[in-house]
């Protein structure tokens, strides 16, 4: 078991000391990647990236920013200086959090928020999700008094719930008045298929919003490393750029961004698939005996609490069937036994359900 | 002229607001890239990178580190925790400098050293090269008393001179005794073709040395973004990693590193070419009328001081002939008019020399 360390920190870590666990044919439910796979619009234009290897990237990434501007054109009117591009969303999280002294983090959440804030020696306050895994808006508005910035996911990771916009505007209004920044990580928002659930359209009205996006999840490009931040707060964008390394996005990531963001067929196919598959997957999980609760999700992953079995034990049993799952032991604020499953292809999902049922039957014996 | 901003900060910036200056067919002497071009050993293995796009990179980059260990095996015995891989050498410069409060920078030097130190709010002291563009070892040893770390190039950019090892050991000994760090940027060292000129073999004896390497220049991969730092000071490596973003090197950069570092044919071809071409190019430049002095170089670029013409004027005249050169106005410590030329293919070099001769003749008219 020691050769997969998936449950130590992040999902998607399917490497051993000898490299990728190829021989094992692991189906990886720990990493929340679009099951439609790498968009052909990237692969078909790979020659363009290959031709660019010999040059430094455009240090201003004008072409990439143009693609981002067009991608969001129906939501808001962005200009180049509303955008900062990053070597994965990880870099954008890192640099945006670095700007503030006192940070409020809603938890459980993507573990990099806290890790990054600690790395920078920030003062950290936490707002815990309610028992139903929805945001505690009253708690956030109370605690934000002591913070310069708050970071939270829309939808949140690991559970997939969205920010309730109407309830959240009160928080935004307060932050707008008091010059606080609301960092909204929308790395998974496209899986909802509904642009009005994103806060991009609210950038027009709120200088306090800084939105993080990534191509990693929805466009299935985790190996590429491309994320970006957008805000109508040009001062904040400028401040991030001033501490950013030059040429931080490589030519392959740049090419990917330019082409996949306008790949309407891929986007539509994904939404069509995900909408129905999510329903099927969530309903099916509810029938697994040792799954206590399946949490509501608008994303491409499902958080489940367990009874009768420890998460680490389930992880090991699944791995015996060549299935990797995400044990949620390192999410602050998750009390009890939790696992997260990515929503993958129907075939893979059926295999997971089969494995879970086998484990369930064995538990009964 | 406004569409090329090459001489504002870095070389290699051949982009306008509309993207790459394709139509103009610019020969770019401002960017110091191996004229042999992208190694086939990378291009031939591109499928491996393409297959990896769908996965997160190995967060520990074990395979890439193994390739780096093997690459340096004849010089020193490295282990994984002697290595930190970066999104270009830029990231390694950034993170290594971030660790220290008081930094001594030898100048003129790669402008990112000072820019990075300023960004982090460091106390900066400068040691200026002597008039012949060699290091002022006496000055460095004097000024290092007030510093926690010193950074310098081997060879140095923009001039291409090497650190004189025998003279430098006195500095290293002092730093070793007093727990100071010597950051040696060897981004261009491979162009010398002589491993004993590098400080990698000295890592065995000195914990005070931190060496920065890049694949950008020698392996002609500026679009890829891959650099690394090596040191026998595992504590320093650990400290850098602790502030580094996860998955900072993308799968294309990883694949490039794995294959090109063992591409012996490419390495040999480059050295064979560069050895003879450097002599030819340097000698030819000496015959250009308005070039006052051609500085000694062991790298793949040549620094020249000018008389009778301003560097910015020469830049513009060259660009009229579709040739981009590096104006050195933003190198601290360069007094007077300086330009830097990359050593490119014989054909390109002949074209540059032709253009310089045309300009020279016109000046005489």
XYZ file of C-alpha atoms in Angstrom:
730
model
C 0.000 0.000 0.000
C 2.932 2.305 0.713
C 3.426 3.085 -2.972
C 0.326 5.253 -3.239
C 0.271 8.254 -0.963
C -3.012 9.607 -2.246
C -4.583 10.108 1.122
C -1.670 11.964 2.652
C -2.393 15.374 1.171
C -3.894 15.763 -2.294
C -5.922 13.721 -4.684
C -4.430 12.646 -7.982
C -1.110 11.435 -6.615
C -0.757 8.145 -8.433
C 3.022 7.939 -8.382
C 5.361 5.616 -6.561
C 9.114 5.912 -6.128
C 9.401 4.225 -9.501
C 7.123 6.645 -11.303
C 3.578 6.365 -12.506
C 1.717 3.300 -11.296
C 1.153 2.138 -14.843
C 1.115 -1.572 -14.283
C -1.656 -1.272 -11.767
C -4.218 0.373 -14.080
C -5.576 2.417 -11.240
C -8.937 4.126 -11.821
C -8.367 7.410 -10.043
C -11.434 8.792 -8.260
C -9.255 10.947 -6.029
C -8.597 13.558 -8.702
C -11.553 15.672 -9.900
C -10.806 15.840 -13.596
C -13.373 16.090 -16.394
C -13.875 12.490 -17.581
C -14.168 13.645 -21.203
C -10.403 13.967 -21.131
C -7.993 16.391 -22.749
C -9.838 18.566 -25.305
C -8.973 17.780 -28.911
C -8.844 21.514 -29.539
C -5.608 21.516 -27.561
C -4.150 18.362 -29.065
C -5.019 19.510 -32.593
C -3.035 22.680 -32.078
C -0.041 21.155 -30.357
C 2.172 22.071 -33.311
C 1.710 25.703 -32.460
C 3.060 25.087 -28.970
C 5.942 23.032 -30.358
C 6.885 25.884 -32.667
C 6.908 28.226 -29.663
C 9.309 26.166 -27.530
C 12.281 27.955 -29.080
C 11.043 31.381 -27.923
C 10.369 32.976 -24.563
C 6.632 33.298 -24.056
C 5.167 36.771 -24.476
C 5.936 38.181 -21.023
C 2.569 39.968 -21.102
C 0.580 36.947 -22.356
C -1.583 39.164 -24.522
C -2.978 36.391 -26.668
C -3.880 34.259 -23.685
C -5.537 37.196 -21.965
C -7.498 37.914 -25.104
C -8.830 34.339 -25.001
C -9.828 34.814 -21.355
C -11.530 38.118 -22.168
C -13.546 36.451 -24.933
C -14.403 33.481 -22.728
C -16.037 35.787 -20.182
C -17.456 38.301 -22.664
C -21.070 37.271 -22.026
C -20.621 37.748 -18.268
C -18.533 40.868 -17.957
C -16.234 43.108 -19.935
C -12.658 42.375 -18.926
C -9.511 44.182 -19.981
C -5.938 42.910 -19.880
C -5.233 44.614 -16.589
C -8.188 42.835 -14.983
C -6.365 39.526 -15.478
C -3.373 37.793 -13.982
C -2.367 34.412 -15.428
C -0.753 31.761 -13.271
C 1.252 28.566 -13.327
C -1.851 26.716 -12.204
C -4.460 28.148 -9.849
C -1.932 27.229 -7.137
C 0.212 30.232 -8.081
C -2.803 32.553 -8.086
C -3.908 31.317 -4.656
C -0.357 31.765 -3.421
C 0.160 35.295 -4.694
C -3.315 36.599 -3.895
C -3.160 35.398 -0.283
C 0.357 36.804 0.090
C -1.056 40.345 -0.163
C -3.050 40.260 3.078
C -2.139 40.102 6.740
C -5.304 38.653 8.248
C -7.106 35.974 6.320
C -10.449 34.310 6.950
C -10.740 30.831 5.471
C -13.999 28.954 5.229
C -13.340 25.283 6.049
C -13.373 22.479 5.189
C -11.812 23.700 1.938
C -9.037 23.009 -0.537
C -6.083 22.409 1.782
C -3.795 24.778 -0.120
C -5.612 27.853 1.259
C -4.498 27.191 4.804
C -1.128 25.791 3.796
C -0.384 28.886 1.726
C -1.564 31.293 4.413
C 0.639 29.504 6.972
C 3.616 29.560 4.631
C 3.319 33.340 4.431
C 2.930 33.610 8.203
C -0.533 35.143 7.988
C -2.993 35.489 10.833
C -5.679 32.953 10.063
C -9.252 32.732 11.258
C -11.603 29.936 10.239
C -15.300 29.904 9.527
C -16.674 26.388 9.653
C -19.340 25.104 7.282
C -22.598 24.169 8.922
C -23.394 20.534 9.523
C -25.153 20.340 6.153
C -21.930 21.608 4.546
C -23.365 24.953 3.567
C -21.613 28.210 4.264
C -22.286 29.853 7.604
C -22.910 33.345 6.276
C -23.657 34.786 9.713
C -20.366 33.476 11.007
C -18.447 34.798 7.987
C -19.854 38.308 8.315
C -19.023 38.278 12.018
C -15.466 37.041 11.582
C -14.620 39.166 8.584
C -14.251 42.169 10.857
C -10.862 40.860 11.902
C -9.755 39.959 8.381
C -8.409 41.782 5.327
C -9.504 39.019 2.990
C -11.668 35.925 2.972
C -11.195 32.931 0.677
C -13.833 30.384 -0.188
C -14.810 28.066 -3.003
C -17.740 28.374 -5.380
C -18.438 25.489 -5.470
C -16.527 24.417 -2.418
C -14.096 21.534 -2.309
C -14.496 18.805 -0.955
C -18.294 18.941 -0.900
C -19.402 20.809 -4.014
C -21.929 23.247 -2.585
C -22.287 26.701 -4.104
C -22.263 30.098 -2.504
C -25.864 31.246 -2.037
C -25.673 34.506 -3.927
C -28.526 36.354 -2.254
C -27.177 35.570 1.190
C -23.656 36.445 0.155
C -24.325 39.951 -1.186
C -24.550 41.218 2.392
C -20.981 40.022 2.928
C -19.844 41.514 -0.371
C -21.447 44.853 0.447
C -19.646 44.963 3.764
C -16.317 44.057 2.143
C -16.874 46.666 -0.557
C -17.502 49.359 2.064
C -14.567 48.334 4.222
C -11.981 47.624 1.515
C -11.730 43.934 2.218
C -11.154 41.389 -0.524
C -13.293 38.328 -1.182
C -11.281 35.662 -2.978
C -13.654 33.243 -4.671
C -12.092 30.074 -6.014
C -14.222 29.012 -8.974
C -11.967 26.197 -10.192
C -15.020 23.927 -10.553
C -17.762 26.439 -11.391
C -18.062 25.458 -15.051
C -19.351 22.027 -14.048
C -22.574 23.698 -12.878
C -23.277 24.723 -16.456
C -24.884 27.929 -15.237
C -22.945 31.148 -15.613
C -25.261 33.056 -13.305
C -23.985 30.949 -10.401
C -20.526 32.426 -10.879
C -19.488 35.777 -9.448
C -17.869 36.897 -12.704
C -20.946 38.956 -13.583
C -20.661 40.628 -10.182
C -17.192 41.942 -10.942
C -18.926 44.912 -12.562
C -20.423 45.958 -9.242
C -17.796 44.817 -6.741
C -14.160 45.817 -6.623
C -13.851 43.577 -3.595
C -14.173 40.360 -5.598
C -11.134 38.464 -6.844
C -12.030 35.293 -8.748
C -9.695 32.365 -9.292
C -10.235 30.101 -12.276
C -8.302 27.094 -13.557
C -8.203 24.984 -16.704
C -7.116 21.995 -14.647
C -10.501 20.546 -13.757
C -13.122 21.404 -16.324
C -10.761 21.206 -19.289
C -8.972 18.153 -17.900
C -5.496 19.666 -18.081
C -3.890 19.032 -14.676
C -0.509 18.340 -16.283
C -0.568 21.719 -18.037
C -0.724 24.110 -15.061
C -2.862 27.031 -16.065
C -4.982 29.188 -13.840
C -5.903 32.842 -13.700
C -7.290 35.508 -11.450
C -9.751 38.197 -12.511
C -10.974 41.280 -10.720
C -12.180 44.746 -11.465
C -9.721 45.789 -8.752
C -6.838 46.667 -11.066
C -4.717 47.686 -8.115
C -4.847 44.146 -6.732
C -4.037 42.641 -10.135
C -1.092 45.016 -10.408
C 0.124 44.108 -6.942
C 0.068 40.410 -7.769
C 1.920 40.955 -11.026
C 4.565 42.985 -9.242
C 5.556 39.936 -7.188
C 5.148 37.372 -9.948
C 8.048 35.729 -11.772
C 8.419 36.503 -15.470
C 7.342 33.885 -18.084
C 5.418 31.940 -15.432
C 3.153 30.199 -17.965
C 4.863 27.955 -20.491
C 4.052 27.768 -24.193
C 1.999 24.574 -23.915
C -0.200 26.041 -21.193
C -0.539 29.204 -23.245
C -1.605 27.290 -26.353
C -4.055 25.222 -24.314
C -5.642 28.359 -22.908
C -5.971 29.995 -26.286
C -7.787 27.026 -27.824
C -9.789 25.209 -25.164
C -11.551 28.274 -23.808
C -13.307 28.656 -27.149
C -14.007 24.931 -27.540
C -17.790 25.176 -27.358
C -18.366 21.557 -28.360
C -16.227 20.275 -25.503
C -17.971 22.561 -23.050
C -21.443 21.491 -24.203
C -20.572 17.797 -24.249
C -19.213 18.030 -20.733
C -22.291 19.760 -19.369
C -24.647 17.369 -21.050
C -22.755 14.415 -19.648
C -22.151 15.805 -16.177
C -25.738 16.901 -15.605
C -27.135 13.432 -16.010
C -24.165 11.504 -14.646
C -24.103 13.511 -11.428
C -27.709 12.579 -10.730
C -27.100 8.916 -11.465
C -23.890 8.787 -9.434
C -25.269 10.586 -6.392
C -28.399 8.440 -6.337
C -26.377 5.254 -6.703
C -24.047 6.195 -3.852
C -27.045 6.657 -1.593
C -27.712 2.947 -1.911
C -24.318 1.893 -0.617
C -24.836 0.458 2.822
C -21.846 2.002 4.620
C -22.338 5.469 3.171
C -24.056 7.486 5.863
C -24.665 10.648 3.927
C -24.142 11.847 0.386
C -23.709 15.615 0.388
C -25.338 17.871 -2.117
C -23.006 18.778 -4.978
C -23.064 21.002 -8.031
C -19.548 20.013 -9.002
C -17.923 16.885 -10.445
C -17.210 15.227 -7.122
C -19.229 13.904 -4.234
C -18.446 14.024 -0.540
C -19.738 11.136 1.510
C -19.639 10.418 5.206
C -19.201 6.822 6.245
C -20.473 4.554 8.952
C -19.327 1.025 9.766
C -15.965 1.566 8.084
C -13.055 3.935 8.476
C -12.147 6.039 5.461
C -8.538 4.823 5.441
C -9.771 1.231 5.545
C -12.130 1.885 2.617
C -9.244 3.476 0.748
C -7.152 0.351 1.164
C -9.969 -1.986 0.191
C -10.718 0.088 -2.922
C -7.063 0.069 -3.892
C -7.091 -3.719 -3.726
C -9.580 -3.404 -6.584
C -7.319 -0.855 -8.385
C -9.552 2.062 -7.502
C -8.091 5.169 -5.824
C -10.394 7.365 -3.743
C -9.800 10.550 -1.748
C -9.709 10.094 2.018
C -10.626 13.437 3.559
C -8.707 13.144 6.814
C -6.679 16.304 6.160
C -9.620 18.648 5.555
C -9.864 20.913 8.571
C -13.312 20.794 10.110
C -14.447 17.437 8.779
C -15.384 15.501 11.860
C -15.800 11.795 11.349
C -15.096 9.576 8.408
C -15.297 11.162 4.970
C -14.320 10.229 1.463
C -14.656 12.101 -1.821
C -15.340 10.505 -5.179
C -14.794 12.208 -8.524
C -17.580 11.754 -11.046
C -15.946 9.904 -13.900
C -17.171 8.126 -17.021
C -20.230 5.904 -16.713
C -18.035 2.834 -17.129
C -15.635 3.920 -14.392
C -18.450 5.008 -12.121
C -20.120 1.623 -12.510
C -16.832 -0.032 -11.627
C -16.546 2.080 -8.462
C -20.119 1.282 -7.486
C -19.422 -2.392 -8.094
C -16.319 -2.250 -5.901
C -18.197 -0.384 -3.170
C -20.941 -2.991 -3.277
C -18.434 -5.838 -3.015
C -16.846 -4.141 -0.012
C -20.261 -3.575 1.471
C -21.180 -7.248 1.131
C -17.879 -8.343 2.635
C -18.505 -6.045 5.581
C -21.798 -7.782 6.218
C -20.167 -11.230 6.273
C 9.533 50.802 -33.810
C 7.073 50.828 -30.943
C 5.980 47.256 -31.577
C 9.198 45.703 -30.294
C 10.018 46.421 -26.689
C 13.144 44.298 -26.612
C 15.374 46.897 -25.113
C 13.069 47.852 -22.295
C 13.898 44.991 -19.951
C 14.743 41.534 -21.283
C 16.015 40.009 -24.473
C 13.819 37.679 -26.467
C 10.701 39.819 -26.377
C 9.604 39.626 -29.998
C 5.906 40.225 -29.447
C 3.704 43.124 -30.342
C 0.170 43.859 -29.196
C -0.965 41.628 -32.037
C 1.195 38.671 -31.017
C 4.399 37.277 -32.423
C 6.104 39.419 -35.023
C 5.842 36.675 -37.605
C 5.540 38.748 -40.700
C 8.747 40.552 -39.957
C 10.993 37.467 -39.866
C 13.114 38.981 -37.169
C 16.476 37.337 -36.498
C 16.646 37.605 -32.731
C 20.152 38.254 -31.383
C 18.707 39.594 -28.137
C 17.873 36.159 -26.725
C 20.805 33.824 -25.878
C 19.380 30.543 -27.080
C 21.388 27.613 -28.463
C 21.208 28.014 -32.261
C 20.961 24.249 -32.745
C 17.334 24.618 -31.711
C 14.980 22.438 -29.720
C 16.556 18.994 -29.129
C 14.931 16.197 -31.111
C 15.141 14.058 -27.989
C 12.360 16.235 -26.584
C 10.285 16.401 -29.766
C 10.606 12.645 -30.304
C 9.142 12.008 -26.859
C 6.373 14.556 -27.004
C 3.770 11.777 -26.927
C 4.820 10.939 -23.404
C 4.081 14.485 -22.319
C 0.770 14.467 -24.182
C -0.245 11.303 -22.361
C 0.580 13.005 -19.057
C -1.601 16.079 -19.610
C -4.566 14.290 -18.049
C -2.747 13.715 -14.751
C -1.263 15.969 -12.108
C 2.523 15.835 -12.318
C 4.285 13.806 -9.647
C 4.354 16.368 -6.849
C 7.845 15.148 -5.909
C 9.182 15.079 -9.509
C 11.149 11.931 -8.780
C 11.764 11.016 -12.393
C 12.949 14.489 -13.292
C 15.244 14.571 -10.283
C 16.648 11.202 -11.262
C 17.542 12.667 -14.679
C 19.263 15.616 -12.986
C 21.176 13.272 -10.668
C 22.401 11.260 -13.642
C 23.302 14.388 -15.593
C 25.655 15.498 -12.811
C 26.869 12.038 -11.818
C 30.379 12.604 -13.172
C 30.712 15.811 -11.159
C 29.104 15.026 -7.838
C 26.754 12.576 -6.188
C 23.388 14.230 -5.770
C 20.335 12.899 -3.979
C 16.728 13.965 -4.401
C 16.876 16.274 -1.419
C 19.826 18.121 -2.927
C 17.557 19.301 -5.758
C 14.719 21.745 -6.148
C 13.046 22.004 -9.566
C 11.574 25.264 -10.770
C 9.224 26.825 -13.280
C 12.237 28.235 -15.069
C 15.389 29.420 -13.338
C 13.322 32.548 -12.598
C 11.436 30.674 -9.883
C 14.647 29.331 -8.366
C 16.216 32.802 -8.311
C 13.041 34.143 -6.741
C 12.727 31.555 -3.986
C 16.417 31.299 -3.160
C 16.804 35.063 -2.763
C 13.629 35.212 -0.680
C 15.383 33.313 2.127
C 17.925 36.007 2.982
C 17.713 39.467 4.470
C 20.916 41.060 3.187
C 21.975 40.267 -0.336
C 25.144 41.134 -2.201
C 24.727 41.257 -5.972
C 27.633 41.448 -8.366
C 26.719 43.827 -11.210
C 26.228 44.238 -14.085
C 24.248 41.003 -13.969
C 20.988 39.404 -15.061
C 18.481 42.101 -14.123
C 16.181 39.660 -12.328
C 18.579 39.362 -9.364
C 18.077 42.959 -8.328
C 14.436 43.048 -9.350
C 13.682 39.972 -7.256
C 15.630 41.217 -4.237
C 13.742 44.528 -4.415
C 10.417 42.768 -4.726
C 11.132 40.939 -1.465
C 12.246 44.156 0.225
C 15.771 42.896 0.836
C 18.746 45.001 1.820
C 20.904 45.082 -1.263
C 24.604 45.805 -1.661
C 26.355 45.815 -5.033
C 29.834 44.736 -6.027
C 30.767 46.182 -9.406
C 32.764 44.286 -12.006
C 36.139 45.767 -12.794
C 36.587 47.739 -15.964
C 37.656 44.589 -17.831
C 34.341 43.016 -16.726
C 35.966 40.511 -14.403
C 34.786 39.971 -10.853
C 36.282 42.189 -8.183
C 37.072 39.427 -5.694
C 38.615 41.796 -3.146
C 35.495 43.919 -3.190
C 33.203 40.886 -2.861
C 35.065 39.522 0.164
C 34.950 42.926 1.794
C 31.262 43.504 1.150
C 30.117 40.022 2.013
C 30.541 40.816 5.695
C 27.280 42.718 5.580
C 25.430 40.080 3.568
C 23.749 36.731 4.227
C 24.040 35.686 0.610
C 25.773 36.730 -2.579
C 24.521 36.014 -6.096
C 26.618 35.985 -9.228
C 26.747 34.349 -12.631
C 29.208 31.746 -13.864
C 29.516 32.790 -16.617
C 28.102 36.211 -15.991
C 25.404 37.838 -18.080
C 25.727 40.179 -20.058
C 29.458 39.707 -20.620
C 30.157 35.971 -20.409
C 33.198 35.907 -18.129
C 33.680 33.021 -15.702
C 34.379 33.028 -12.004
C 38.116 32.511 -11.458
C 37.962 29.454 -9.254
C 41.272 29.816 -7.456
C 40.526 33.405 -6.545
C 36.999 32.523 -5.506
C 37.815 29.755 -3.031
C 38.877 32.374 -0.492
C 35.347 33.811 -0.692
C 33.787 30.362 -0.458
C 35.914 29.472 2.570
C 34.792 32.607 4.345
C 31.136 31.953 3.491
C 31.481 28.361 4.645
C 32.897 29.471 8.004
C 30.339 32.201 8.496
C 27.212 30.397 7.253
C 26.655 32.625 4.270
C 25.274 31.326 1.005
C 26.867 31.792 -2.411
C 24.246 31.563 -5.140
C 25.954 30.785 -8.432
C 23.781 31.124 -11.527
C 25.170 28.665 -14.061
C 22.398 29.037 -16.639
C 25.037 29.322 -19.402
C 27.856 27.164 -18.010
C 27.347 24.261 -20.403
C 28.378 26.463 -23.329
C 31.941 26.404 -21.965
C 32.063 22.665 -22.600
C 34.255 22.204 -19.548
C 32.680 20.734 -16.441
C 35.614 21.716 -14.244
C 34.664 25.370 -14.734
C 31.377 24.738 -12.941
C 31.047 24.712 -9.172
C 28.982 21.517 -9.176
C 32.059 19.464 -8.261
C 32.642 21.845 -5.341
C 29.257 21.021 -3.814
C 30.995 18.096 -2.120
C 33.212 20.444 -0.126
C 30.992 23.487 0.333
C 27.602 23.594 1.962
C 27.594 27.315 1.233
C 27.133 26.855 -2.516
C 23.713 26.914 -4.148
C 23.840 26.456 -7.926
C 21.103 27.503 -10.330
C 20.791 25.727 -13.658
C 18.293 26.087 -16.498
C 17.367 24.172 -19.615
C 16.333 27.417 -21.282
C 19.621 28.433 -22.862
C 21.807 25.436 -23.618
C 18.913 23.158 -24.543
C 17.060 25.915 -26.393
C 13.816 25.537 -24.443
C 12.817 29.045 -23.347
C 9.139 28.318 -23.970
C 9.281 25.284 -21.651
C 10.292 26.928 -18.351
C 12.533 24.524 -16.529
C 15.276 25.337 -14.106
C 16.634 23.786 -10.947
C 18.734 24.515 -7.907
C 21.250 22.110 -6.399
C 23.161 22.262 -3.144
C 24.621 19.967 -0.538
C 22.860 22.247 1.925
C 19.714 20.168 2.319
C 18.318 22.624 4.817
C 18.288 25.355 2.181
C 16.674 23.046 -0.384
C 14.035 22.142 2.189
C 13.406 25.781 2.988
C 12.860 26.605 -0.675
C 10.506 23.679 -1.129
C 8.512 24.732 1.894
C 7.569 27.996 0.169
C 7.121 26.568 -3.314
C 3.765 25.987 -4.960
C 2.794 22.383 -5.664
C 3.033 21.028 -9.256
C 5.169 23.998 -10.301
C 6.688 22.198 -13.317
C 4.275 21.095 -16.015
C 4.349 17.770 -17.812
C 6.018 19.121 -20.958
C 8.845 20.660 -18.973
C 9.181 17.437 -17.013
C 9.388 15.339 -20.183
C 11.912 17.748 -21.685
C 14.113 17.489 -18.610
C 13.988 13.726 -18.557
C 15.099 13.394 -22.174
C 17.335 16.306 -23.122
C 19.685 15.999 -20.152
C 20.796 12.628 -21.474
C 20.963 13.769 -25.108
C 24.726 13.367 -25.527
C 24.652 13.937 -29.280
C 22.947 17.318 -28.890
C 25.396 18.326 -26.183
C 28.423 17.334 -28.251
C 27.129 18.958 -31.426
C 26.487 22.179 -29.550
C 29.955 22.314 -28.027
C 31.649 21.523 -31.300
C 29.710 24.267 -33.027
C 29.941 26.868 -30.283
C 33.677 26.475 -29.739
C 34.556 27.415 -33.272
C 31.685 29.818 -33.904
C 32.472 31.857 -30.785
C 36.009 32.471 -32.033
C 34.834 33.431 -35.487
C 32.072 35.687 -34.191
C 34.212 37.483 -31.608
C 37.010 38.069 -34.105
C 34.589 39.339 -36.726
C 32.977 41.777 -34.314
C 36.375 43.252 -33.560
C 36.511 44.450 -37.139
C 33.333 46.489 -36.939
C 34.308 50.102 -36.914
C 31.917 51.426 -34.273
C 32.532 48.586 -31.823
C 34.975 49.941 -29.270
C 35.586 46.796 -27.312
C 34.537 43.163 -27.556
C 34.575 41.607 -24.099
C 35.968 38.207 -23.386
C 33.239 35.546 -23.290
C 33.003 31.845 -22.523
C 29.255 31.835 -23.118
C 27.036 32.066 -26.197
C 26.773 35.831 -26.225
C 29.129 38.735 -26.640
C 29.066 42.082 -24.892
C 30.372 45.002 -26.925
C 30.895 48.628 -26.051
C 30.226 51.147 -28.777
C 31.706 54.373 -29.979
C 30.327 56.763 -32.585
C 26.786 55.434 -32.134
C 24.295 55.140 -29.324
C 23.095 51.644 -28.451
C 19.421 52.581 -28.883
C 20.219 54.044 -32.305
C 22.040 50.862 -33.321
C 19.067 48.852 -32.093
C 16.733 50.801 -34.345
C 19.002 50.591 -37.357
C 19.401 46.834 -36.887
C 15.667 46.411 -36.595
C 15.273 48.170 -39.941
C 17.182 45.165 -41.271
C 14.948 42.739 -39.299
C 17.638 42.016 -36.739
C 16.911 42.379 -32.990
C 19.814 43.042 -30.631
C 19.982 43.534 -26.867
C 20.550 47.104 -25.747
C 22.139 46.959 -22.298
C 20.835 50.231 -20.902
C 19.134 48.548 -17.946
C 22.179 46.668 -16.646
C 23.259 48.379 -13.459
C 26.898 49.367 -13.597
C 27.347 49.501 -17.352
C 28.589 52.966 -18.039
C 28.450 54.033 -21.645
C 26.965 52.429 -24.686
C 26.700 48.651 -24.671
C 24.971 46.002 -26.726
C 24.910 42.227 -26.415
C 24.743 39.808 -29.338
C 23.775 36.147 -29.041
C 25.972 33.747 -30.983
C 23.615 32.169 -33.478
C 24.012 29.981 -36.546
C 26.781 30.837 -39.002
C 24.178 32.027 -41.489
C 22.489 34.306 -38.972
C 25.801 35.552 -37.626
C 26.941 36.440 -41.134
C 23.727 38.341 -41.642
C 24.291 40.306 -38.426
C 27.850 41.083 -39.423
C 26.619 42.193 -42.819
C 24.033 44.471 -41.230
C 26.605 45.900 -38.815
C 28.934 46.585 -41.723
C 26.200 48.326 -43.695
C 25.432 50.499 -40.687
C 29.124 51.187 -40.225
C 29.487 52.306 -43.811
C 26.438 54.523 -43.584
C 27.892 56.134 -40.470
C 30.990 57.014 -42.388
C 28.976 58.702 -45.126
